[in-house]
Amino acid sequence: MSLAIRLALHGCANRPFYHIVVMQTHRARNSRAIEQLGTFDPMPNKHDEKLVALNFDRLKFWIAHGAELTQPVGKLLGLSGYLPIHPMTYITAKRNRERAAAELAQKETQSTETSSDDNS
Amino acid sequence: MAAPAASRVFFAVHRILTRNSLRCSGHARHLCSGEPGGRSPADAHDPGSLFIQPEVQDILWRVTGFDLDKIFRERPSKDLQPAKYHLLTEKQLQEIQGEAVERGKKRLQMPPVMTCREDVEHILSDNPEIEGFDQHPYVFTDISYNLPDRSRSIVVREPNGKLRMATHNERDRMLQVYFPVPGRMYSIPEMFQEENVERLLRKGKYEYVLDRACVQFEPDDGSYIRVTQRIYEHIASVCEYDQLRSTRHFGGMAFYFAYYKKIDGLLVDMIQRDFLADAADLVKLYHILHPNCESAQQVKVQQVKDEQELIQLYLKFDSHHGGMVELALQTYNESREQTQTNLGN
């Protein structure tokens, strides 16, 4: 019986909300979990925060029992400082930075083009 | 995910998280800025630690008064029960009365007076290489069982990669989300805004505001200290001290006045209402809080025990409005003489 600590999607249409659960790997995403360890709300609240709640005591217990972490959970735990930062977080961060830089550059070239048009 | 490799790290990090949160919550030594007392930080000793001293608690408890009619007066409530009538023997009646007194004592438990907490930025780890991983900060709350709220670790990962302890504001919100306190609102009710507090004070709803502030805020919250002190000041300005007598807020008020050396008004009120023992207790409290003041030294030297003498000494050396209190004391003595002569006749 291989166990996984993973996200189960709850919530409703256009409003995702995840439970962080312990479950067998082969089970369907929202089938009955062995235990719920916490929640993750991916939509920023009115204070612009994303909320994660985790029962670290039970998390430790299940990791000790050999439960594997799925990638999204590993990323969250890396961000929380409980585990080392997940490798994928570095990659997404780098991609996001590059995309932002590219967008900025594009905007600048556009603005210089329009200003040069005005001058001519 | 390589669990065995990671498992070596996470125990250490988790330990650090918990320890830091403990240190953070025990912080904040200074008084709140903008307090009307205006003590310099040098001679300001922590009001929180003074308040929990047993002798201070004894005095505050005695001064509060214990009027059962007022403690169990009817209040607006959602679950009103019709009165029940029983036929009891004398012994049973005494037992039930004893129980009522115990319940009354519980109701009079004073909310603690504490020093104002302050936010200290505490960065646990700085990872600039993950800057931009998301546009929003992530707040992580440890919801393990059997943790006291004050040592629960709550951390925030900022979009710039910094991992820091949550501020007090964030902590309060998260605790209310995951461990709601009945009666406490997620966002602070508008009645605690300054202008609304003033409006309620003009209506004289002191106990109502104090009760709700007690539920809404932590006792070391700056807003709690601001609201309660504003109410005490207002009560002093309109001399309605009696409204708080036999409620759980009287002790805190008396402590506030003694701590900021403003007990004259309360002294006058006590003498006028024939609570001379309370007045003497208040002066004793003043001496405990300010052991270096002139009258405290005199009391030590002269070994004063008498209530009136104690008050007189305070009037002579430390009072700001001595005349007012003196006058009250005189009228008190005169009225007592009069009643005694009347009794003699």
Coordinates of C-alpha atoms in Angstrom, one line a residue:
Chain A
M1 CA 0.0 0.0 0.0
S2 CA 1.8 3.1 -1.2
L3 CA 0.6 6.2 0.5
A4 CA 0.7 9.8 -0.9
I5 CA 0.2 13.2 0.7
R6 CA -1.6 15.0 -2.0
L7 CA -4.2 17.7 -2.9
A8 CA -7.9 16.8 -3.3
L9 CA -9.8 19.4 -5.2
H10 CA -12.9 20.7 -3.5
G11 CA -14.8 23.9 -3.8
C12 CA -17.1 24.6 -6.7
A13 CA -17.3 26.0 -10.2
N14 CA -14.6 28.7 -10.6
R15 CA -13.7 28.5 -7.0
P16 CA -11.0 25.9 -6.4
F17 CA -10.2 24.9 -2.8
Y18 CA -7.9 22.0 -1.9
H19 CA -7.7 19.6 1.0
I20 CA -4.3 18.3 1.8
V21 CA -4.9 14.6 2.4
V22 CA -3.2 11.3 3.0
M23 CA -4.5 8.6 0.6
Q24 CA -3.4 5.6 -1.3
T25 CA -1.7 6.5 -4.6
H26 CA -3.9 4.5 -6.8
R27 CA -7.2 6.0 -5.4
A28 CA -9.2 8.6 -7.3
R29 CA -8.5 12.2 -6.4
N30 CA -11.6 12.9 -4.4
S31 CA -12.2 9.5 -3.0
R32 CA -12.3 8.9 0.8
A33 CA -9.0 10.0 2.4
I34 CA -7.3 8.2 5.2
E35 CA -6.8 11.5 7.0
Q36 CA -7.0 15.2 6.1
L37 CA -3.9 17.1 7.1
G38 CA -4.8 20.6 6.1
T39 CA -6.2 22.9 3.5
F40 CA -4.9 25.1 0.7
D41 CA -6.9 28.1 -0.6
P42 CA -5.3 29.1 -3.9
M43 CA -7.5 32.2 -4.4
P44 CA -6.0 35.3 -2.7
N45 CA -8.2 36.7 0.0
K46 CA -9.0 40.4 0.5
H47 CA -5.6 40.9 2.1
D48 CA -4.0 39.4 -1.0
E49 CA -2.8 36.3 0.7
K50 CA -3.0 32.6 -0.2
L51 CA -3.7 30.6 2.9
V52 CA -2.2 27.2 3.8
A53 CA -3.0 25.3 6.9
L54 CA -1.2 22.1 7.9
N55 CA -1.2 19.8 10.8
F56 CA 2.6 19.4 11.0
D57 CA 2.4 16.8 13.8
R58 CA 0.4 14.4 11.6
L59 CA 2.4 15.3 8.5
K60 CA 5.6 14.2 10.3
F61 CA 3.8 11.0 11.3
W62 CA 2.7 10.1 7.8
I63 CA 6.1 11.0 6.3
A64 CA 7.6 8.6 8.8
H65 CA 5.2 6.0 7.6
G66 CA 6.6 6.3 4.2
A67 CA 4.0 8.5 2.6
E68 CA 5.3 10.2 -0.6
L69 CA 4.7 13.9 -1.3
T70 CA 3.2 14.9 -4.6
Q71 CA 4.7 17.8 -6.4
P72 CA 2.2 20.5 -5.4
V73 CA 2.4 19.5 -1.8
G74 CA 6.2 19.4 -2.0
K75 CA 6.2 22.9 -3.4
L76 CA 4.0 24.2 -0.6
L77 CA 6.1 22.5 2.1
G78 CA 9.2 24.0 0.5
L79 CA 7.8 27.5 0.6
S80 CA 6.7 27.0 4.2
G81 CA 10.3 26.4 5.2
Y82 CA 9.5 22.9 6.5
L83 CA 11.4 21.2 3.7
P84 CA 14.1 22.5 1.3
I85 CA 12.6 24.6 -1.5
H86 CA 11.3 22.4 -4.2
P87 CA 13.4 22.4 -7.5
M88 CA 10.3 23.2 -9.5
T89 CA 9.8 26.4 -7.5
Y90 CA 13.2 27.7 -8.7
I91 CA 12.3 26.9 -12.3
T92 CA 8.8 28.5 -12.2
A93 CA 10.3 31.6 -10.5
K94 CA 13.0 31.9 -13.1
R95 CA 10.4 31.5 -15.9
N96 CA 8.1 34.1 -14.3
R97 CA 11.0 36.6 -14.0
E98 CA 12.1 36.1 -17.6
R99 CA 8.5 36.5 -18.8
A100 CA 8.1 39.7 -16.7
A101 CA 11.4 41.1 -18.1
A102 CA 10.3 40.3 -21.7
E103 CA 7.0 42.0 -21.2
L104 CA 8.7 45.0 -19.7
A105 CA 11.1 45.2 -22.7
Q106 CA 8.3 44.9 -25.1
K107 CA 6.4 47.7 -23.5
E108 CA 9.5 49.9 -23.6
T109 CA 10.1 49.3 -27.3
Q110 CA 6.4 50.0 -28.0
S111 CA 6.6 53.3 -26.1
T112 CA 9.8 54.4 -27.8
E113 CA 8.2 53.5 -31.2
T114 CA 5.1 55.6 -30.4
S115 CA 7.1 58.5 -29.2
S116 CA 9.4 58.4 -32.3
D117 CA 6.2 58.4 -34.4
D118 CA 5.0 61.5 -32.6
N119 CA 8.3 63.2 -33.3
S120 CA 8.2 62.5 -37.0
Chain B
M1 CA 9.9 13.5 -3.8
A2 CA 12.9 12.3 -2.0
A3 CA 11.5 11.9 1.5
P4 CA 14.4 10.3 3.3
A5 CA 16.8 13.1 2.2
A6 CA 14.4 15.7 3.2
S7 CA 13.5 14.2 6.5
R8 CA 16.8 15.1 8.0
V9 CA 16.1 18.8 7.4
F10 CA 12.6 19.2 8.3
F11 CA 12.8 18.2 12.0
A12 CA 15.4 20.9 12.4
V13 CA 13.5 23.6 10.5
H14 CA 10.3 22.8 12.4
R15 CA 12.0 23.1 15.7
I16 CA 13.4 26.5 14.7
L17 CA 9.9 27.6 13.6
T18 CA 8.3 26.7 16.9
R19 CA 11.1 28.2 19.0
N20 CA 11.1 31.5 17.1
S21 CA 7.3 31.9 17.5
L22 CA 7.7 31.5 21.2
R23 CA 10.4 34.2 21.4
C24 CA 8.3 36.5 19.2
S25 CA 5.2 36.2 21.2
G26 CA 6.9 36.9 24.5
H27 CA 8.3 40.2 23.1
A28 CA 7.3 43.8 23.4
R29 CA 8.6 45.5 26.5
H30 CA 7.8 49.1 25.8
L31 CA 4.6 50.9 26.5
C32 CA 2.4 51.9 23.6
S33 CA 3.2 55.2 22.1
G34 CA 0.5 57.9 22.5
E35 CA -0.5 56.8 26.0
P36 CA -1.9 59.7 27.9
G37 CA 0.2 59.0 30.9
G38 CA 3.4 60.2 29.3
R39 CA 6.0 58.3 31.4
S40 CA 9.5 58.3 30.2
P41 CA 10.7 54.8 29.2
A42 CA 13.4 55.0 31.8
D43 CA 11.2 54.8 34.9
A44 CA 8.4 52.8 33.2
H45 CA 8.3 49.4 34.7
D46 CA 6.2 46.9 32.9
P47 CA 2.5 47.3 33.9
G48 CA 1.8 43.7 33.0
S49 CA 4.2 42.2 35.6
L50 CA 3.0 44.7 38.2
F51 CA -0.6 43.8 37.6
I52 CA -0.2 40.1 38.3
Q53 CA 1.6 40.6 41.6
P54 CA -0.6 38.9 44.3
E55 CA -0.8 42.0 46.6
V56 CA -1.9 44.2 43.7
Q57 CA -4.5 41.6 42.7
D58 CA -5.7 41.4 46.3
I59 CA -6.2 45.2 46.4
L60 CA -7.9 45.3 43.0
W61 CA -10.2 42.5 44.0
R62 CA -11.2 44.2 47.3
V63 CA -11.7 47.6 45.6
T64 CA -14.0 46.1 42.9
G65 CA -16.8 45.4 45.4
F66 CA -19.1 42.5 45.3
D67 CA -22.7 43.5 44.8
L68 CA -24.6 40.3 43.9
D69 CA -27.6 42.3 42.6
K70 CA -25.4 44.1 40.2
I71 CA -23.4 41.1 39.1
F72 CA -26.5 39.0 38.3
R73 CA -28.6 41.9 37.0
E74 CA -30.7 41.2 34.0
R75 CA -28.9 41.8 30.7
P76 CA -30.0 41.6 27.1
S77 CA -29.5 38.0 26.2
K78 CA -30.6 35.6 23.5
D79 CA -31.2 32.6 25.8
L80 CA -33.4 34.0 28.5
Q81 CA -34.8 31.3 30.8
P82 CA -38.0 31.7 32.8
A83 CA -37.4 32.0 36.6
K84 CA -37.6 28.7 38.5
Y85 CA -39.0 28.5 42.0
H86 CA -38.1 25.8 44.5
L87 CA -39.1 25.0 48.0
L88 CA -35.8 24.7 50.0
T89 CA -34.7 24.2 53.6
E90 CA -32.5 26.7 55.3
K91 CA -29.4 24.6 54.7
Q92 CA -30.2 24.0 51.0
L93 CA -30.7 27.8 50.6
Q94 CA -27.4 28.5 52.1
E95 CA -25.7 26.0 49.8
I96 CA -27.3 27.5 46.7
Q97 CA -26.4 31.0 47.8
G98 CA -22.8 29.8 48.3
E99 CA -22.8 28.5 44.7
A100 CA -24.2 31.8 43.5
V101 CA -21.3 33.7 45.2
E102 CA -18.8 31.4 43.5
R103 CA -20.4 32.0 40.1
G104 CA -20.3 35.7 40.9
K105 CA -16.6 35.6 41.7
K106 CA -16.0 33.9 38.3
R107 CA -17.9 36.6 36.6
L108 CA -15.7 39.3 38.2
Q109 CA -12.4 37.8 36.9
M110 CA -10.4 40.8 35.7
P111 CA -9.1 40.9 32.1
P112 CA -5.4 41.1 32.3
V113 CA -3.5 44.4 31.9
M114 CA -0.5 43.9 29.7
T115 CA 2.1 45.9 27.9
C116 CA 1.4 46.7 24.3
R117 CA 2.9 44.2 21.9
E118 CA 5.0 45.3 19.0
D119 CA 5.7 43.8 15.7
V120 CA 9.3 42.8 15.3
E121 CA 10.4 41.8 11.8
H122 CA 11.9 38.3 12.0
I123 CA 13.1 36.9 8.8
L124 CA 13.6 33.1 9.0
S125 CA 15.1 32.6 5.6
D126 CA 15.9 34.8 2.6
N127 CA 15.8 33.1 -0.9
P128 CA 16.1 35.8 -3.5
E129 CA 16.5 33.1 -6.2
I130 CA 12.8 32.2 -5.9
E131 CA 11.7 35.8 -6.4
G132 CA 8.6 35.9 -8.6
F133 CA 7.4 32.3 -7.9
D134 CA 4.0 33.8 -7.3
Q135 CA 2.4 37.2 -7.2
H136 CA 0.9 36.8 -3.7
P137 CA 2.3 36.0 -0.3
Y138 CA 1.6 32.5 1.2
V139 CA 0.6 32.3 4.8
F140 CA 1.3 29.0 6.5
T141 CA -0.4 28.1 9.7
D142 CA 0.4 25.1 11.9
I143 CA -2.9 23.7 12.9
S144 CA -1.5 20.8 15.1
Y145 CA -3.7 20.0 18.1
N146 CA -2.9 21.0 21.7
L147 CA -0.7 24.0 20.9
P148 CA -1.4 27.2 22.8
D149 CA -2.4 29.9 20.3
R150 CA 0.5 32.1 21.3
S151 CA 3.2 29.5 20.4
R152 CA 1.5 28.3 17.2
S153 CA 3.9 29.0 14.3
I154 CA 2.5 31.1 11.6
V155 CA 4.9 32.1 8.8
V156 CA 4.6 34.1 5.6
R157 CA 6.5 33.5 2.3
E158 CA 6.7 36.8 0.5
P159 CA 6.7 36.9 -3.4
N160 CA 10.3 38.2 -3.1
G161 CA 11.4 35.0 -1.5
K162 CA 11.6 36.1 2.1
L163 CA 10.2 33.7 4.7
R164 CA 9.2 35.7 7.9
M165 CA 7.2 35.3 11.0
A166 CA 3.6 36.6 10.6
T167 CA 2.8 40.0 12.1
H168 CA 0.4 40.2 15.0
N169 CA -2.3 41.4 12.7
E170 CA -1.8 38.4 10.4
R171 CA -1.6 36.0 13.4
D172 CA -4.9 37.3 14.8
R173 CA -6.7 36.9 11.5
M174 CA -5.3 33.4 10.9
L175 CA -6.2 32.2 14.4
Q176 CA -9.7 33.6 13.9
V177 CA -10.0 31.7 10.6
Y178 CA -8.8 28.3 11.9
F179 CA -9.7 28.6 15.6
P180 CA -12.6 31.0 15.8
V181 CA -13.3 32.5 19.2
P182 CA -17.1 32.8 19.7
G183 CA -18.2 36.4 19.6
R184 CA -15.0 37.6 18.0
M185 CA -15.3 39.1 14.4
Y186 CA -12.9 38.3 11.6
S187 CA -12.6 42.0 10.8
I188 CA -12.7 44.6 13.6
P189 CA -16.2 45.9 14.2
E190 CA -16.7 49.6 13.3
M191 CA -17.8 50.4 16.8
F192 CA -14.1 50.4 17.8
Q193 CA -13.2 53.2 15.5
E194 CA -12.4 56.3 17.4
E195 CA -15.4 58.4 16.4
N196 CA -17.8 55.6 17.1
V197 CA -16.2 54.9 20.5
E198 CA -16.8 58.6 21.3
R199 CA -20.5 58.3 20.4
L200 CA -21.0 55.2 22.6
L201 CA -19.2 57.0 25.5
R202 CA -21.6 59.9 25.2
K203 CA -24.4 57.4 25.6
G204 CA -22.7 56.0 28.7
K205 CA -22.3 52.5 27.4
Y206 CA -19.0 51.9 29.1
E207 CA -19.5 48.3 30.2
Y208 CA -20.8 47.3 26.8
V209 CA -17.8 48.6 24.9
L210 CA -15.4 47.1 27.5
D211 CA -17.0 43.7 27.3
R212 CA -16.9 43.6 23.5
A213 CA -13.3 44.9 23.5
C214 CA -12.5 42.0 25.8
V215 CA -13.9 39.5 23.3
Q216 CA -12.6 41.1 20.2
F217 CA -9.0 41.9 21.1
E218 CA -6.1 40.2 22.8
P219 CA -5.2 42.0 26.0
D220 CA -1.8 43.1 24.7
D221 CA -3.3 44.5 21.5
G222 CA -2.7 48.2 20.9
S223 CA -6.3 48.7 20.0
Y224 CA -7.5 47.1 23.2
I225 CA -5.2 49.3 25.3
R226 CA -6.3 52.4 23.3
V227 CA -10.1 51.7 23.6
T228 CA -10.0 50.8 27.3
Q229 CA -7.8 53.7 28.3
R230 CA -10.0 56.1 26.4
I231 CA -13.0 54.8 28.3
Y232 CA -11.3 55.1 31.7
E233 CA -10.3 58.7 30.8
H234 CA -13.9 59.5 29.9
I235 CA -15.2 57.9 33.1
A236 CA -12.8 60.1 35.0
S237 CA -13.9 63.2 33.2
V238 CA -17.6 62.6 34.0
C239 CA -17.0 61.0 37.4
E240 CA -19.1 57.9 36.7
Y241 CA -16.8 55.5 38.4
D242 CA -19.7 53.7 40.1
Q243 CA -20.9 52.3 36.7
L244 CA -18.0 49.9 36.7
R245 CA -18.2 49.0 40.4
S246 CA -18.9 45.2 40.8
T247 CA -18.0 44.5 37.2
R248 CA -14.8 42.8 36.0
H249 CA -13.5 46.1 34.6
F250 CA -13.2 48.1 37.8
G251 CA -9.8 46.5 38.8
G252 CA -8.3 47.4 35.4
M253 CA -9.6 50.9 35.7
A254 CA -8.2 51.4 39.3
F255 CA -4.9 50.0 38.2
Y256 CA -4.8 52.4 35.2
F257 CA -5.4 55.4 37.4
A258 CA -2.9 54.3 40.0
Y259 CA -0.3 53.5 37.4
Y260 CA -0.6 56.9 35.7
K261 CA -0.9 58.8 39.0
K262 CA -4.4 60.0 38.5
I263 CA -6.2 58.6 41.5
D264 CA -7.6 61.8 42.9
G265 CA -11.0 61.7 41.2
L266 CA -11.5 58.1 42.1
L267 CA -10.5 58.8 45.7
V268 CA -13.1 61.5 46.0
D269 CA -15.7 59.2 44.6
M270 CA -14.8 56.5 47.1
I271 CA -14.9 58.8 50.1
Q272 CA -18.2 60.4 49.0
R273 CA -19.7 56.9 48.7
D274 CA -18.5 55.9 52.1
F275 CA -15.9 53.4 50.9
L276 CA -13.0 54.7 53.1
A277 CA -11.3 51.3 53.3
D278 CA -11.3 51.2 49.5
A279 CA -9.8 54.7 49.3
A280 CA -7.0 53.6 51.7
D281 CA -6.5 50.5 49.5
L282 CA -6.2 52.6 46.5
V283 CA -3.5 54.7 48.2
K284 CA -1.7 51.5 49.1
L285 CA -1.9 50.3 45.5
Y286 CA -0.4 53.7 44.5
H287 CA 2.5 53.1 46.9
I288 CA 3.1 49.6 45.5
L289 CA 3.2 50.9 42.0
H290 CA 5.3 53.9 42.9
P291 CA 7.5 52.9 45.8
N292 CA 9.9 55.8 45.3
C293 CA 7.2 58.6 45.7
E294 CA 7.4 60.9 48.7
S295 CA 4.3 59.7 50.5
A296 CA 5.3 56.0 50.2
Q297 CA 8.7 56.8 51.9
Q298 CA 6.8 58.7 54.7
V299 CA 4.4 55.8 55.3
K300 CA 7.4 53.5 55.6
V301 CA 9.2 55.8 58.0
Q302 CA 6.2 56.6 60.2
Q303 CA 4.7 53.1 60.1
V304 CA 1.2 54.4 59.3
K305 CA -1.7 52.0 59.6
D306 CA -4.7 54.2 60.0
E307 CA -6.8 54.7 56.8
Q308 CA -7.3 58.4 57.2
E309 CA -3.7 59.1 58.0
L310 CA -2.6 57.2 54.9
I311 CA -4.9 59.3 52.7
Q312 CA -3.7 62.5 54.4
L313 CA -0.1 61.6 53.8
Y314 CA -0.9 61.0 50.1
L315 CA -2.7 64.3 49.9
K316 CA 0.2 66.1 51.5
F317 CA 3.0 64.9 49.3
D318 CA 1.7 63.4 46.0
S319 CA -1.8 64.6 45.2
H320 CA -2.4 66.9 42.2
H321 CA -5.8 68.0 43.4
G322 CA -5.4 67.8 47.1
G323 CA -8.0 70.4 47.9
M324 CA -10.8 68.3 46.3
V325 CA -10.0 65.2 48.2
E326 CA -9.4 67.1 51.4
L327 CA -12.9 68.6 51.1
A328 CA -14.4 65.2 50.5
L329 CA -12.6 63.9 53.6
Q330 CA -13.9 66.8 55.7
T331 CA -17.5 66.3 54.7
Y332 CA -17.1 62.6 55.3
N333 CA -15.8 63.2 58.8
E334 CA -18.5 65.8 59.5
S335 CA -21.3 63.6 58.4
R336 CA -20.0 60.8 60.5
E337 CA -19.8 63.0 63.6
Q338 CA -23.3 64.1 62.9
T339 CA -24.7 60.6 62.6
Q340 CA -22.8 59.7 65.8
T341 CA -24.3 62.6 67.7
N342 CA -27.8 61.8 66.3
L343 CA -27.3 58.2 67.5
G344 CA -26.2 59.5 70.9
N345 CA -29.3 61.7 71.2

